[in-house]
Amino acid sequence: MNDTAQRPDRPDHENPWAMQLVVERVRADPSAHVDVVEAAAQAVVQLLDDERARTGEWAAEVRHWREGWIRKVVRRADGARWEAVQELPGVTVAHGSARVRAFVPGPLSPLPKALGKLQVGGTEFPREKGSSADGARVDVEITPLAELSSGKTAAQAGHAAQLLYEQMDEAAREAWRADGFAVRASVPAESDWAEPGEAVRVIDAGLTEVDGPTETARARLRA
């Protein structure tokens, strides 16, 4: 399976849409980078698989967004601001030390006030810890050739997990669904990255943090 996150964009005059992702930040006890990345990917797929997104009250918004670029914007929230965004429609995933909420896609402007108050740039979390998701059915690999912030990495992992989910047959989806759509995130060696194999591939457009079209992430079913 080979795919990219590049899809025909909507006309320039149309307000672009995005899926917002919010990471809880506890200043005194910050989440681990890898937990944030894995939770973000999991939250994206859980939202897409939710019956409300497939056939229910979120379906029209999700369909409109998926027909264009699958933009994702990662923000961070502390304390009361984290609690405030729980009132907006979406799905929250708790994984390891991290909590991430994925929101029903919508226009980049105007945003709901609770989301518009949250910062995007500089979203970074400690990287000392490795993944503990050894039993996950899906591997998400992040490029070793570029330095990405935690926020950017979380968005790219979300793209990769979404593309894999969209390409799966229903039997594979059901098995992954039973696992809560867990993923294991890692950064491979450059020699391993040179051989993509049967992975879905995310080509970032280069709007933030990378220069020009850049392969940023991959996802595959684990052997």
PDB file of N, CA, C and O in Angstrom, residues 18 36 38 57 67 77 88 90 126-127 165 172-173:
ATOM      1  N   ALA A  18      -9.762  22.065   8.906  1.00  0.00           N
ATOM      2  CA  ALA A  18      -8.747  21.257   9.583  1.00  0.00           C
ATOM      3  C   ALA A  18      -9.396  20.503  10.730  1.00  0.00           C
ATOM      4  O   ALA A  18     -10.434  20.904  11.259  1.00  0.00           O
ATOM      5  N   VAL A  36       2.338  11.371  23.585  1.00  0.00           N
ATOM      6  CA  VAL A  36       1.532  12.382  22.900  1.00  0.00           C
ATOM      7  C   VAL A  36       1.319  11.996  21.444  1.00  0.00           C
ATOM      8  O   VAL A  36       0.199  12.056  20.919  1.00  0.00           O
ATOM      9  N   GLU A  38       1.514   9.007  19.989  1.00  0.00           N
ATOM     10  CA  GLU A  38       0.675   7.816  19.868  1.00  0.00           C
ATOM     11  C   GLU A  38      -0.782   8.116  20.209  1.00  0.00           C
ATOM     12  O   GLU A  38      -1.707   7.635  19.533  1.00  0.00           O
ATOM     13  N   GLU A  57     -24.282  12.674  13.377  1.00  0.00           N
ATOM     14  CA  GLU A  57     -24.341  14.130  13.323  1.00  0.00           C
ATOM     15  C   GLU A  57     -23.027  14.790  12.912  1.00  0.00           C
ATOM     16  O   GLU A  57     -23.012  15.973  12.586  1.00  0.00           O
ATOM     17  N   GLU A  67     -12.598  15.390   1.790  1.00  0.00           N
ATOM     18  CA  GLU A  67     -12.554  15.604   0.347  1.00  0.00           C
ATOM     19  C   GLU A  67     -11.437  16.565  -0.063  1.00  0.00           C
ATOM     20  O   GLU A  67     -11.094  16.656  -1.245  1.00  0.00           O
ATOM     21  N   ALA A  77      -3.206  22.722  25.880  1.00  0.00           N
ATOM     22  CA  ALA A  77      -4.103  23.360  26.845  1.00  0.00           C
ATOM     23  C   ALA A  77      -3.731  22.934  28.259  1.00  0.00           C
ATOM     24  O   ALA A  77      -3.416  21.759  28.507  1.00  0.00           O
ATOM     25  N   LEU A  88     -16.620  20.696  23.566  1.00  0.00           N
ATOM     26  CA  LEU A  88     -16.763  20.721  22.109  1.00  0.00           C
ATOM     27  C   LEU A  88     -16.791  19.301  21.566  1.00  0.00           C
ATOM     28  O   LEU A  88     -16.163  18.395  22.134  1.00  0.00           O
ATOM     29  N   GLY A  90     -16.035  15.893  20.003  1.00  0.00           N
ATOM     30  CA  GLY A  90     -14.795  15.224  19.661  1.00  0.00           C
ATOM     31  C   GLY A  90     -14.600  13.970  20.476  1.00  0.00           C
ATOM     32  O   GLY A  90     -15.513  13.493  21.149  1.00  0.00           O
ATOM     33  N   PRO A 126       8.876  16.234  26.576  1.00  0.00           N
ATOM     34  CA  PRO A 126      10.142  15.514  26.796  1.00  0.00           C
ATOM     35  C   PRO A 126      10.242  14.230  25.974  1.00  0.00           C
ATOM     36  O   PRO A 126       9.269  13.494  25.835  1.00  0.00           O
ATOM     37  N   ARG A 127      11.446  13.967  25.460  1.00  0.00           N
ATOM     38  CA  ARG A 127      11.655  12.856  24.527  1.00  0.00           C
ATOM     39  C   ARG A 127      12.482  11.713  25.105  1.00  0.00           C
ATOM     40  O   ARG A 127      12.904  10.823  24.367  1.00  0.00           O
ATOM     41  N   TYR A 165      -5.954   3.528   8.049  1.00  0.00           N
ATOM     42  CA  TYR A 165      -7.338   3.171   8.375  1.00  0.00           C
ATOM     43  C   TYR A 165      -8.216   3.200   7.131  1.00  0.00           C
ATOM     44  O   TYR A 165      -9.024   2.289   6.901  1.00  0.00           O
ATOM     45  N   ALA A 172      -9.584  -6.133   8.890  1.00  0.00           N
ATOM     46  CA  ALA A 172      -8.417  -5.529   9.532  1.00  0.00           C
ATOM     47  C   ALA A 172      -8.838  -4.382  10.438  1.00  0.00           C
ATOM     48  O   ALA A 172      -8.293  -4.211  11.538  1.00  0.00           O
ATOM     49  N   ARG A 173      -9.812  -3.592  10.001  1.00  0.00           N
ATOM     50  CA  ARG A 173     -10.305  -2.508  10.850  1.00  0.00           C
ATOM     51  C   ARG A 173     -10.900  -3.040  12.146  1.00  0.00           C
ATOM     52  O   ARG A 173     -10.690  -2.478  13.223  1.00  0.00           O
TER      53      ARG A 173
END
